[in-house]
Short mmCIF file of N, CA and C in Angstrom, two decimals:
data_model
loop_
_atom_site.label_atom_id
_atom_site.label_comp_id
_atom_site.label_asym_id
_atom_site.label_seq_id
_atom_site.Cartn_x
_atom_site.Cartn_y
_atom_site.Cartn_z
N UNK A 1 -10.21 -9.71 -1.77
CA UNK A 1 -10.18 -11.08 -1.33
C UNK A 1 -10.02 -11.18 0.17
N UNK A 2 -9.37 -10.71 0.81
CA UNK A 2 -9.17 -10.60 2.09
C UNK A 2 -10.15 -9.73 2.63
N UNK A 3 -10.58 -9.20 2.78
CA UNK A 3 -11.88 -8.58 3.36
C UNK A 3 -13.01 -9.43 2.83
N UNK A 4 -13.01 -10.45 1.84
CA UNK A 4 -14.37 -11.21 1.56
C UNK A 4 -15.56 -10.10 1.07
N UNK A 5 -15.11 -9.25 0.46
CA UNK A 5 -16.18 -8.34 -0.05
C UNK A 5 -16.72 -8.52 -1.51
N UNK A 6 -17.48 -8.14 -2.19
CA UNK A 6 -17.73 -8.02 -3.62
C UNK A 6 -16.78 -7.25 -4.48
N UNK A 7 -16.21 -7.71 -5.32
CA UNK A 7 -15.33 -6.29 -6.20
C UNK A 7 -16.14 -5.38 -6.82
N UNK A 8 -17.80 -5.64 -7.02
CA UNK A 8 -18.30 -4.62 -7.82
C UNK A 8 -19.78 -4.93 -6.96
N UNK A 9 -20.53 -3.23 -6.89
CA UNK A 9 -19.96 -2.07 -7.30
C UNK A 9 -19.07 -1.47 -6.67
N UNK A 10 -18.30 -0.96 -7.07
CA UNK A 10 -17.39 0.05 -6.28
C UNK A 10 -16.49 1.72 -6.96
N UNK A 11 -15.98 1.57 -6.42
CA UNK A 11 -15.62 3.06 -7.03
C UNK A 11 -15.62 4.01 -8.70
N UNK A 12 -15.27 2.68 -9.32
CA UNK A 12 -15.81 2.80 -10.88
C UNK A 12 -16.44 3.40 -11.06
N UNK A 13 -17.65 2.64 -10.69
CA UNK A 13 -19.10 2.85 -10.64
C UNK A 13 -19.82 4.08 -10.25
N UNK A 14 -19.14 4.43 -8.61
CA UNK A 14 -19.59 5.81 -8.48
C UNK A 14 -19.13 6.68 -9.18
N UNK A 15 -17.71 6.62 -9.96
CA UNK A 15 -17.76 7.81 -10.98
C UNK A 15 -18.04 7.82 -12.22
N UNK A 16 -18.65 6.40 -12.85
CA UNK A 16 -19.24 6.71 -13.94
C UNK A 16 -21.02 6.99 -14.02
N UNK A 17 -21.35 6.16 -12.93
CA UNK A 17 -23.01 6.73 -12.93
C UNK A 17 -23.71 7.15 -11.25
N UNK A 18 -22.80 7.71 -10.55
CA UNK A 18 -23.30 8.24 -9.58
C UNK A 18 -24.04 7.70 -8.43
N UNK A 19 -23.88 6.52 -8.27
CA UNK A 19 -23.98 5.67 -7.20
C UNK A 19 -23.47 5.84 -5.89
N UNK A 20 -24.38 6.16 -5.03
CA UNK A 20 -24.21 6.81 -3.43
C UNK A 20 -23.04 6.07 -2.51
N UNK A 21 -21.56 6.63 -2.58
CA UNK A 21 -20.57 6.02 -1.94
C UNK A 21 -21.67 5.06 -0.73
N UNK A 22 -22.44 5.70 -0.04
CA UNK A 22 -22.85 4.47 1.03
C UNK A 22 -23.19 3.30 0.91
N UNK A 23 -24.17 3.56 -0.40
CA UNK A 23 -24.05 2.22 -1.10
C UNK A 23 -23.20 1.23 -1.42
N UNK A 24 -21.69 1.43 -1.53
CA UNK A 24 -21.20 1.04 -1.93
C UNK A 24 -19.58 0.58 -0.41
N UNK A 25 -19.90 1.26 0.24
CA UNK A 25 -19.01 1.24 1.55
C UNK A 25 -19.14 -0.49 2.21
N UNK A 26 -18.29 -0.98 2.46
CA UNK A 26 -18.55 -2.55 2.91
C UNK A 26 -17.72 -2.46 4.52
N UNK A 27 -18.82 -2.47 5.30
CA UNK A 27 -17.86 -2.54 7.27
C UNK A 27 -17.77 -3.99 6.81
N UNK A 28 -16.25 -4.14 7.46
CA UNK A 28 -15.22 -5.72 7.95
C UNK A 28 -14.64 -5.38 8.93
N UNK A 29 -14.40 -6.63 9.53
CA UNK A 29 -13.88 -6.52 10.58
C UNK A 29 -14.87 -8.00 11.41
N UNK A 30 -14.83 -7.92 12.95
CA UNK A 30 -15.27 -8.87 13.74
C UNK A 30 -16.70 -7.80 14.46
N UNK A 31 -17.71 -8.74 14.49
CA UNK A 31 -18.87 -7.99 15.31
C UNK A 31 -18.25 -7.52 16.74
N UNK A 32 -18.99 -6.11 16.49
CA UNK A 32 -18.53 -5.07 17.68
C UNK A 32 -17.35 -4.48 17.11
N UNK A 33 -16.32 -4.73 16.75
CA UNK A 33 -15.31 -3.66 16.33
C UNK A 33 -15.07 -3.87 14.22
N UNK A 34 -16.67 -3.35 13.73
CA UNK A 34 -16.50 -3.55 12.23
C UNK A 34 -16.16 -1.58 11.88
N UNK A 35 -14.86 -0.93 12.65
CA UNK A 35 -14.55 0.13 12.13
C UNK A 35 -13.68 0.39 10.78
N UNK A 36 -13.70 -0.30 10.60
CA UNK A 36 -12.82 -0.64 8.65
C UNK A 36 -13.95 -1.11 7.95
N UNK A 37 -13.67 0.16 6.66
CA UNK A 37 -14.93 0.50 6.13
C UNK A 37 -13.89 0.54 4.80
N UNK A 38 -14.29 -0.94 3.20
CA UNK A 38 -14.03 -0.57 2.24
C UNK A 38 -14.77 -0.57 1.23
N UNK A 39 -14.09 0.29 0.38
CA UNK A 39 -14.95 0.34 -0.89
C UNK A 39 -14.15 -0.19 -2.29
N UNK A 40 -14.81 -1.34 -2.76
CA UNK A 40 -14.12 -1.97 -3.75
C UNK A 40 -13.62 -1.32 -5.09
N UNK A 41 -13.10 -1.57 -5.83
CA UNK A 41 -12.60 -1.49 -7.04
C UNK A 41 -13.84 -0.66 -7.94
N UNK A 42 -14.65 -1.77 -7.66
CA UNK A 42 -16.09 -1.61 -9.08
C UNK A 42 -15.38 -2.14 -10.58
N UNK A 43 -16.07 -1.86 -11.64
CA UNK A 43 -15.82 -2.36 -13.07
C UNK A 43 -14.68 -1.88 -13.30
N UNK A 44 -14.32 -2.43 -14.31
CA UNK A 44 -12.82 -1.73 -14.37
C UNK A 44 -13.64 -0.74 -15.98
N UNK A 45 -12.89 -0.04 -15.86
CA UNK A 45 -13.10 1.14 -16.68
C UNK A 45 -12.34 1.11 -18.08
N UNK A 46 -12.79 1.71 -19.07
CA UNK A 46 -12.47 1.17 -20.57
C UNK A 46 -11.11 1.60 -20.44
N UNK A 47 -10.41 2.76 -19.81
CA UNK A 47 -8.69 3.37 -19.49
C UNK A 47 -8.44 3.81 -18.08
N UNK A 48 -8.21 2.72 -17.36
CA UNK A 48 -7.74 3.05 -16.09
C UNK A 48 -7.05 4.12 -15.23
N UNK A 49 -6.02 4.48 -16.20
CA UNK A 49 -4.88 5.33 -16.24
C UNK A 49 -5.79 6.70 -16.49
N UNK A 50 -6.58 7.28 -16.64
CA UNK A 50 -7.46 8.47 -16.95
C UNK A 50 -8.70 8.45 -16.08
N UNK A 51 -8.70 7.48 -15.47
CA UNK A 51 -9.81 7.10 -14.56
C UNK A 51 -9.25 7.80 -13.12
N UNK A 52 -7.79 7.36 -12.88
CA UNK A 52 -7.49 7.98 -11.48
C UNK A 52 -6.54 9.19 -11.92
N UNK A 53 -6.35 9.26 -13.15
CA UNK A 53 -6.03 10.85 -12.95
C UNK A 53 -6.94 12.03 -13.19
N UNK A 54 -8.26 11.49 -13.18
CA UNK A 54 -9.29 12.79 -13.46
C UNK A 54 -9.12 13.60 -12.29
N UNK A 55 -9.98 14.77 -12.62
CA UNK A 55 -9.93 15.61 -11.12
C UNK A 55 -11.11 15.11 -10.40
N UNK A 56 -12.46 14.19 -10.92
CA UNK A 56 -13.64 13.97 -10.10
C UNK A 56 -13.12 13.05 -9.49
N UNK A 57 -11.99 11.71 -9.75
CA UNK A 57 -11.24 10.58 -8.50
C UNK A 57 -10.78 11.69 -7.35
N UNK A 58 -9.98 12.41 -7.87
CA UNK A 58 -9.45 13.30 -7.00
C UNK A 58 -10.06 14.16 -6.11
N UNK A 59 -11.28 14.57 -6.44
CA UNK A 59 -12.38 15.20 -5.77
C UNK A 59 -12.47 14.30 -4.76
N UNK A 60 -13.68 12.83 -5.48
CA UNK A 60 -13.78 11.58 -4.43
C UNK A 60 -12.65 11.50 -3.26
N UNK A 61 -11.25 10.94 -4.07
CA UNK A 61 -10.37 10.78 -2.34
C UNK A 61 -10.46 12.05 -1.81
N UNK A 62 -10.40 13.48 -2.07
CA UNK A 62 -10.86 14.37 -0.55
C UNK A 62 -11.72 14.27 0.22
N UNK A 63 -12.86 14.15 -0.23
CA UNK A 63 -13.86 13.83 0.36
C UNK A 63 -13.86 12.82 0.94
N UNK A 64 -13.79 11.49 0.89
CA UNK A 64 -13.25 10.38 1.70
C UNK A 64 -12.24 10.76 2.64
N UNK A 65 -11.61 11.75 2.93
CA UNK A 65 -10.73 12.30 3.63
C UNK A 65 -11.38 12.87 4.59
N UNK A 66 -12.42 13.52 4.24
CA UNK A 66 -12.90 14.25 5.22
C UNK A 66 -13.68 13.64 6.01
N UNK A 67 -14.06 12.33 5.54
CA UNK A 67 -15.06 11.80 6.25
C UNK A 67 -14.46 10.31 7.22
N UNK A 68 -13.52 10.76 6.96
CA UNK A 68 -12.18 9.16 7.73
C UNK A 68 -11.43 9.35 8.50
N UNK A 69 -10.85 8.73 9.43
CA UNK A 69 -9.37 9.06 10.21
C UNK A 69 -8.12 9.05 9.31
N UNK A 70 -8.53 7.55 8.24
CA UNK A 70 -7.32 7.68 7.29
C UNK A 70 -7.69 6.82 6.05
N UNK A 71 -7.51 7.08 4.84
CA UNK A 71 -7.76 6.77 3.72
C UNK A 71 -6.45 5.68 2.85
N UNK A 72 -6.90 4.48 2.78
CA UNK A 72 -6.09 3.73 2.50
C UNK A 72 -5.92 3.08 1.09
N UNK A 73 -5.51 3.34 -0.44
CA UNK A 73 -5.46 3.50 -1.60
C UNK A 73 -4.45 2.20 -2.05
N UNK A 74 -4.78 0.92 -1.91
CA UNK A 74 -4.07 0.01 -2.97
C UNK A 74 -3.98 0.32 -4.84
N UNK A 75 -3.01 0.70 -4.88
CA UNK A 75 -2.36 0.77 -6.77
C UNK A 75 -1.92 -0.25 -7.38
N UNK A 76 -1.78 -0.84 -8.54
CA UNK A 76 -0.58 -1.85 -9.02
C UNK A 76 0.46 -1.40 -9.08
N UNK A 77 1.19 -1.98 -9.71
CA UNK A 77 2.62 -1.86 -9.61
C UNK A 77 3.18 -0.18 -10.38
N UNK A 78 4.38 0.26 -9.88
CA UNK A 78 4.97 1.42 -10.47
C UNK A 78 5.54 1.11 -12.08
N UNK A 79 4.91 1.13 -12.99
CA UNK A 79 6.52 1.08 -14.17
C UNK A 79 5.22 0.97 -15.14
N UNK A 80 4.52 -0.47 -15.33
CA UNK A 80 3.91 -0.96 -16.57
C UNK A 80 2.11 -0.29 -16.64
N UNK A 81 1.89 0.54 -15.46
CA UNK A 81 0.76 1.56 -15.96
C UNK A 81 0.98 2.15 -15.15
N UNK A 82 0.64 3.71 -15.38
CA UNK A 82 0.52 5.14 -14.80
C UNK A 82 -0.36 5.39 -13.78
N UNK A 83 -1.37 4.16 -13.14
CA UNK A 83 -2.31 4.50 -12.18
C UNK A 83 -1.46 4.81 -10.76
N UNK A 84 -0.91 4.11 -10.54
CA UNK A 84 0.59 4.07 -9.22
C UNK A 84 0.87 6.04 -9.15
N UNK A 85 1.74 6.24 -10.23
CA UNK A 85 1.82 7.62 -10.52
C UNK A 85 1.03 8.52 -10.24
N UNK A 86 -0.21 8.60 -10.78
CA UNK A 86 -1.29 9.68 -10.32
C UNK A 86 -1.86 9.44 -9.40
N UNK A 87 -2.12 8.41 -8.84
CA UNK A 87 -2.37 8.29 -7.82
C UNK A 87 -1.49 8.84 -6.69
N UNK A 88 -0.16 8.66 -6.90
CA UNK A 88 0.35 9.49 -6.35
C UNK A 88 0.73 10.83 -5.79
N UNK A 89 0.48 11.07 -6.69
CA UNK A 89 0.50 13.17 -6.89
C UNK A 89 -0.87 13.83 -5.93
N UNK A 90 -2.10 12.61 -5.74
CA UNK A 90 -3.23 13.34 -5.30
C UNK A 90 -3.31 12.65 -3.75
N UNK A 91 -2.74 11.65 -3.30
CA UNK A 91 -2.31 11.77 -1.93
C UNK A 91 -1.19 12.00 -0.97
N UNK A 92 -1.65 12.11 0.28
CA UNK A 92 -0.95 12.86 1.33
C UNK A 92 0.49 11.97 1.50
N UNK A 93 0.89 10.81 0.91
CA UNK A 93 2.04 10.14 1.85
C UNK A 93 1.80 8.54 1.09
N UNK A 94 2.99 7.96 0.58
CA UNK A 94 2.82 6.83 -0.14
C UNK A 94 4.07 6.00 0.72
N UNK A 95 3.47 4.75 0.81
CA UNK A 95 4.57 3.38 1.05
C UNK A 95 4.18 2.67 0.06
N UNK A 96 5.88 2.04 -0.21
CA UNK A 96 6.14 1.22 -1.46
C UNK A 96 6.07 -0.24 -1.05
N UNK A 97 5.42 -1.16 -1.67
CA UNK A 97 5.20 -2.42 -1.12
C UNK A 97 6.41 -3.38 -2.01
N UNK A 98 7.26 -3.70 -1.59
CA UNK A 98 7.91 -4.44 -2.30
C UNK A 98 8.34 -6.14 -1.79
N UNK A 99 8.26 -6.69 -2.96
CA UNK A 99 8.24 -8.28 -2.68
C UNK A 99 9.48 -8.25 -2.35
N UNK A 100 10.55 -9.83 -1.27
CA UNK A 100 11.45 -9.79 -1.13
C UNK A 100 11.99 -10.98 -2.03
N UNK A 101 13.08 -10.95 -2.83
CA UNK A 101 13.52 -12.28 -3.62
C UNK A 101 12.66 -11.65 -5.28
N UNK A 102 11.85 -10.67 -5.49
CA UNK A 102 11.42 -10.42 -6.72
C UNK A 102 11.92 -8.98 -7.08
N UNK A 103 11.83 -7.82 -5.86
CA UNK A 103 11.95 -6.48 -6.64
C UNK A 103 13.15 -6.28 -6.07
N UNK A 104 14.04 -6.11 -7.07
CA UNK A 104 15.12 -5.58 -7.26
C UNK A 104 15.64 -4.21 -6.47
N UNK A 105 16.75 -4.22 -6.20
CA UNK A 105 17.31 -2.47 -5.50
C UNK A 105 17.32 -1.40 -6.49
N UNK A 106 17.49 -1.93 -7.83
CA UNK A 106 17.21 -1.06 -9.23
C UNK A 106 15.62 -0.64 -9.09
N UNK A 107 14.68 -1.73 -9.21
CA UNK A 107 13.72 -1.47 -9.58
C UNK A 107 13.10 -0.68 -8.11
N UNK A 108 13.59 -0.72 -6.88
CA UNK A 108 12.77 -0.11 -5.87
C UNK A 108 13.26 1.46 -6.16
N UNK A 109 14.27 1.31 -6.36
CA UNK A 109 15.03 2.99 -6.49
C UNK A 109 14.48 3.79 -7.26
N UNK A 110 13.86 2.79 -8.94
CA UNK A 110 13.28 3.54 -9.85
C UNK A 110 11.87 3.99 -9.64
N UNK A 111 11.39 3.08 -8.77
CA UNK A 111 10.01 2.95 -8.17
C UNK A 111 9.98 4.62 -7.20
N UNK A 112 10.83 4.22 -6.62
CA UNK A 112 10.80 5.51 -5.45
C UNK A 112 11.23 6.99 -6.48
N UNK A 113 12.08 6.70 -7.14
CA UNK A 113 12.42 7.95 -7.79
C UNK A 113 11.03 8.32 -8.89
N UNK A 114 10.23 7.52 -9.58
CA UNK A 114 9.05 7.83 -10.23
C UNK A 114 8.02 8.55 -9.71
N UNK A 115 8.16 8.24 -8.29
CA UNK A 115 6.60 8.87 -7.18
C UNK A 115 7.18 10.28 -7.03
N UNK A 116 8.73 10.58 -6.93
CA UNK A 116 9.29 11.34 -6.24
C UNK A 116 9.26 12.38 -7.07
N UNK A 117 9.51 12.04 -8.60
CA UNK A 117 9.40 12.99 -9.71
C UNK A 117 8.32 13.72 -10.01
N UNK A 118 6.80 13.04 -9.48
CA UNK A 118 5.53 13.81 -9.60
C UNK A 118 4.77 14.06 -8.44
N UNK A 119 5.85 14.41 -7.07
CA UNK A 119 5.77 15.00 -6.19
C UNK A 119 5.06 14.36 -5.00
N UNK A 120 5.21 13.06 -5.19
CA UNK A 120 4.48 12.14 -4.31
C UNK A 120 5.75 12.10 -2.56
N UNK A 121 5.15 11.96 -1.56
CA UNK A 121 5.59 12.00 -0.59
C UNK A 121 6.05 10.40 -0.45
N UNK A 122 7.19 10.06 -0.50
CA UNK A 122 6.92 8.72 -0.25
C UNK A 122 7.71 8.40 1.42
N UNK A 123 6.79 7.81 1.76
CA UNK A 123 7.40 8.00 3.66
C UNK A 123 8.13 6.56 3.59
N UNK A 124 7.63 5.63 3.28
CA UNK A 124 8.63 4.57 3.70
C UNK A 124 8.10 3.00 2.35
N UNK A 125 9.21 1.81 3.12
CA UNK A 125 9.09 0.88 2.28
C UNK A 125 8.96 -0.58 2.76
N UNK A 126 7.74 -1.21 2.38
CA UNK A 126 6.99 -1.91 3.21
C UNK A 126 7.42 -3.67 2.42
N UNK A 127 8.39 -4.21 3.24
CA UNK A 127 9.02 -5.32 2.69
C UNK A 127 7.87 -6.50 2.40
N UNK A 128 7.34 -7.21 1.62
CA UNK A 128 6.12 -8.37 2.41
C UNK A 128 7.11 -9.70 1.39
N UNK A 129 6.81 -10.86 2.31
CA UNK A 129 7.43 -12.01 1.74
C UNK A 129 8.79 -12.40 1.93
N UNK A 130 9.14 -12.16 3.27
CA UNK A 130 10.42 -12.47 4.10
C UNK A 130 9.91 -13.42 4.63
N UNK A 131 10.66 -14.56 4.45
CA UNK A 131 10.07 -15.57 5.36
C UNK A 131 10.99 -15.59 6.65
N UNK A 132 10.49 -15.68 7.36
CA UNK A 132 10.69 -15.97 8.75
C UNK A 132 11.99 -16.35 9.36
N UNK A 133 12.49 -17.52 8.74
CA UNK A 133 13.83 -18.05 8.77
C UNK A 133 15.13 -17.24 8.01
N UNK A 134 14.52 -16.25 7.09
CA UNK A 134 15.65 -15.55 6.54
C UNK A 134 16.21 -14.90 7.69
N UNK A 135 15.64 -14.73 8.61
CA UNK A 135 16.41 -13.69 10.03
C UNK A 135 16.54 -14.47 10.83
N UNK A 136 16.88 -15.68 11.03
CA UNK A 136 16.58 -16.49 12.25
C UNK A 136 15.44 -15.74 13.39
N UNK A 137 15.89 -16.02 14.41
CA UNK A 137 14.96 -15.74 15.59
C UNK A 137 15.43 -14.48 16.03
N UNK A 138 14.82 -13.57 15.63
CA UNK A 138 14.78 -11.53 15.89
C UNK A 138 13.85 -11.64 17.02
N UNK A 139 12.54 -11.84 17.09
CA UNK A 139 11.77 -11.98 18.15
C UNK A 139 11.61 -13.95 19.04
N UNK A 140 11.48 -13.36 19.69
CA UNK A 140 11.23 -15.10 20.41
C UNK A 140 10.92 -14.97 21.91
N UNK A 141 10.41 -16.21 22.79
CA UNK A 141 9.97 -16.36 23.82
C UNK A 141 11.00 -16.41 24.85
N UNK A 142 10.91 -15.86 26.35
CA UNK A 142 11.86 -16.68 27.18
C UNK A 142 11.80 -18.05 27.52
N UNK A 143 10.28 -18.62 27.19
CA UNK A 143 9.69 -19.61 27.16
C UNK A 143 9.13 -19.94 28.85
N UNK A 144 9.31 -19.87 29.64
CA UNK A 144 8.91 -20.53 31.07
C UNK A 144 7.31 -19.14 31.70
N UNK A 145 7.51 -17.83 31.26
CA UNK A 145 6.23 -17.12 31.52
C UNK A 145 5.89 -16.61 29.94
N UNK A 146 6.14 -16.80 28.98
CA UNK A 146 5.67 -16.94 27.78
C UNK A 146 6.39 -15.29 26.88
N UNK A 147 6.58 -14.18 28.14
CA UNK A 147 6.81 -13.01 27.34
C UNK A 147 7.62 -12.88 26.40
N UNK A 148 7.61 -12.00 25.33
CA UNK A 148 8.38 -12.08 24.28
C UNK A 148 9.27 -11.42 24.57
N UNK A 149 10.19 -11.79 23.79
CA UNK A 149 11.54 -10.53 24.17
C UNK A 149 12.04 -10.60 22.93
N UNK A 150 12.83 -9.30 22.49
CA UNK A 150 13.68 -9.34 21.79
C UNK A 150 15.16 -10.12 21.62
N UNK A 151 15.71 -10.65 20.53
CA UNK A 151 17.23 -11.23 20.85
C UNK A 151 17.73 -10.79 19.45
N UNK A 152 18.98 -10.70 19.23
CA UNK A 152 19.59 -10.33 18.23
C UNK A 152 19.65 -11.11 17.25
N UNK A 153 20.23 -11.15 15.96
CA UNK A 153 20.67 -12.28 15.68
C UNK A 153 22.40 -12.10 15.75
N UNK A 154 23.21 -13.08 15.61
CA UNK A 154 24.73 -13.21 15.76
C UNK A 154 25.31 -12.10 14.46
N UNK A 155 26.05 -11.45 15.20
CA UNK A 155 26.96 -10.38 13.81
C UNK A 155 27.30 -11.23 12.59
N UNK A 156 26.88 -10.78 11.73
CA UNK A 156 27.61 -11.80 10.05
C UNK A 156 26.36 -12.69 9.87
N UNK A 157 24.79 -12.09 10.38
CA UNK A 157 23.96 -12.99 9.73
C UNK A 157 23.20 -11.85 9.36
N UNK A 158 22.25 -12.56 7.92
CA UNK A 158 21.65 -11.95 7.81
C UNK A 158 20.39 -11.06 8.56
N UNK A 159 20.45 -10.03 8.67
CA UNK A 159 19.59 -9.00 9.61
C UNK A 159 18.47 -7.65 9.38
N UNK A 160 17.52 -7.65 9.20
CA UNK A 160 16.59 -6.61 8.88
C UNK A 160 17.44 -5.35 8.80
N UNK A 161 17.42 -4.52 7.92
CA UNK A 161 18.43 -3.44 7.59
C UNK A 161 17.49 -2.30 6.96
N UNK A 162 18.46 -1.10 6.93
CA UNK A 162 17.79 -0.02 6.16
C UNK A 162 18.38 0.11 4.82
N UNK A 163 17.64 0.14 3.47
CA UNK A 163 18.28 0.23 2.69
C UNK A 163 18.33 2.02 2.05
N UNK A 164 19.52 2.48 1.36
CA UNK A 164 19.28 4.05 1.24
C UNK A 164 18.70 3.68 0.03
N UNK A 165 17.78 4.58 -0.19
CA UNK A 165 17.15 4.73 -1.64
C UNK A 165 17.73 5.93 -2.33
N UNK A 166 18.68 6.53 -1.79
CA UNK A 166 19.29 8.13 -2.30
C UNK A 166 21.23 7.77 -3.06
N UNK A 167 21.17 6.64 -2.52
CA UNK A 167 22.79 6.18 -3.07
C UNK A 167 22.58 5.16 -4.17
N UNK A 168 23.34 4.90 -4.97
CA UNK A 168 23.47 3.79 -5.76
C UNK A 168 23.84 2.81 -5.12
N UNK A 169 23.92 1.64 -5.40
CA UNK A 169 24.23 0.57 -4.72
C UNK A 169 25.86 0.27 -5.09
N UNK A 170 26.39 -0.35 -3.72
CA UNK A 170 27.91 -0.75 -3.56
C UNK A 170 28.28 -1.72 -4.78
N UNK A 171 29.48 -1.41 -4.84
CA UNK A 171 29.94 -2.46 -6.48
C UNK A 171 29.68 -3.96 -5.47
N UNK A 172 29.73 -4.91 -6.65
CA UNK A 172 29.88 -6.18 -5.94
C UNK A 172 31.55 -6.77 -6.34
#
């Protein structure tokens, strides 16, 4: 949706009937800099979950590897299908996308500990759906030459933090 591309054909497709990745490659971006190059979904396949754990997906993302600076793999969610999982195991380095106000410190922990169990690298954890006002003003203007600057917010407010994914969480 955000790239405005077709969902099909796409990757499905090239591994069920051999359809020339170029064919199927979509440049986005703005004329003159269209260097983001994706390739959609395609049909969805009669078992998803066996679809990205074959070894010919796995073949495909090397090869897309070799031919990219960097290979970028959207999954659904970790828990209610296994595509997240194997998908995991066959690339280099995973971030966890987690909603803020929906996924839980349980459920990110279990999330992270699932990738971690089938040897997935997971480098970091990518918050989306903080609104703005939950931090007050972290970044802001000096306002009179426009540059941005950093400002804190006041001690005892809420503040962008690191959470450990290796401890249990503090009693309440």
């Amino acid at each position: 949706r955000i790239f405005e591309c077709p969902l099909q054909p796409g990757l499905s497709d090239y591994l069920r009937t051999g359809i020339p990745l170029e064919q199927l490659a979509v440049r986005v971006g703005t004329p003159g800099s269209r260097n983001l190059v994706v390739i959609p979904t395609g049909a969805l396949p009669p078992n998803p979950g066996e679809f990205v754990a074959s070894p010919t997906f796995a073949a495909v993302i090397r090869d897309l590897e070799q031919q990219a600076d960097l290979v970028i793999l959207d999954a659904p969610p970790v828990g209610p299908v296994s595509d997240a999982i194997s998908i995991g195991r066959i690339v280099d380095a995973v971030i966890v996308v987690a909603r803020s106000g929906r996924t839980t410190r349980d459920q990110l922990r279990a999330t992270v500990d699932s990738l971690r169990q089938v040897g997935a690298d997971v480098i970091g954890v990518c918050l989306v759906g903080v609104a703005s006002s939950e931090y007050g003003s972290y970044y802001g203007s000096d306002g009179d030459d426009g540059q941005a600057t950093r400002t804190r917010p006041a001690l005892g407010t809420n503040r962008p933090s690191t959470v450990d994914l290796t401890s249990p969480p503090a009693p309440s």
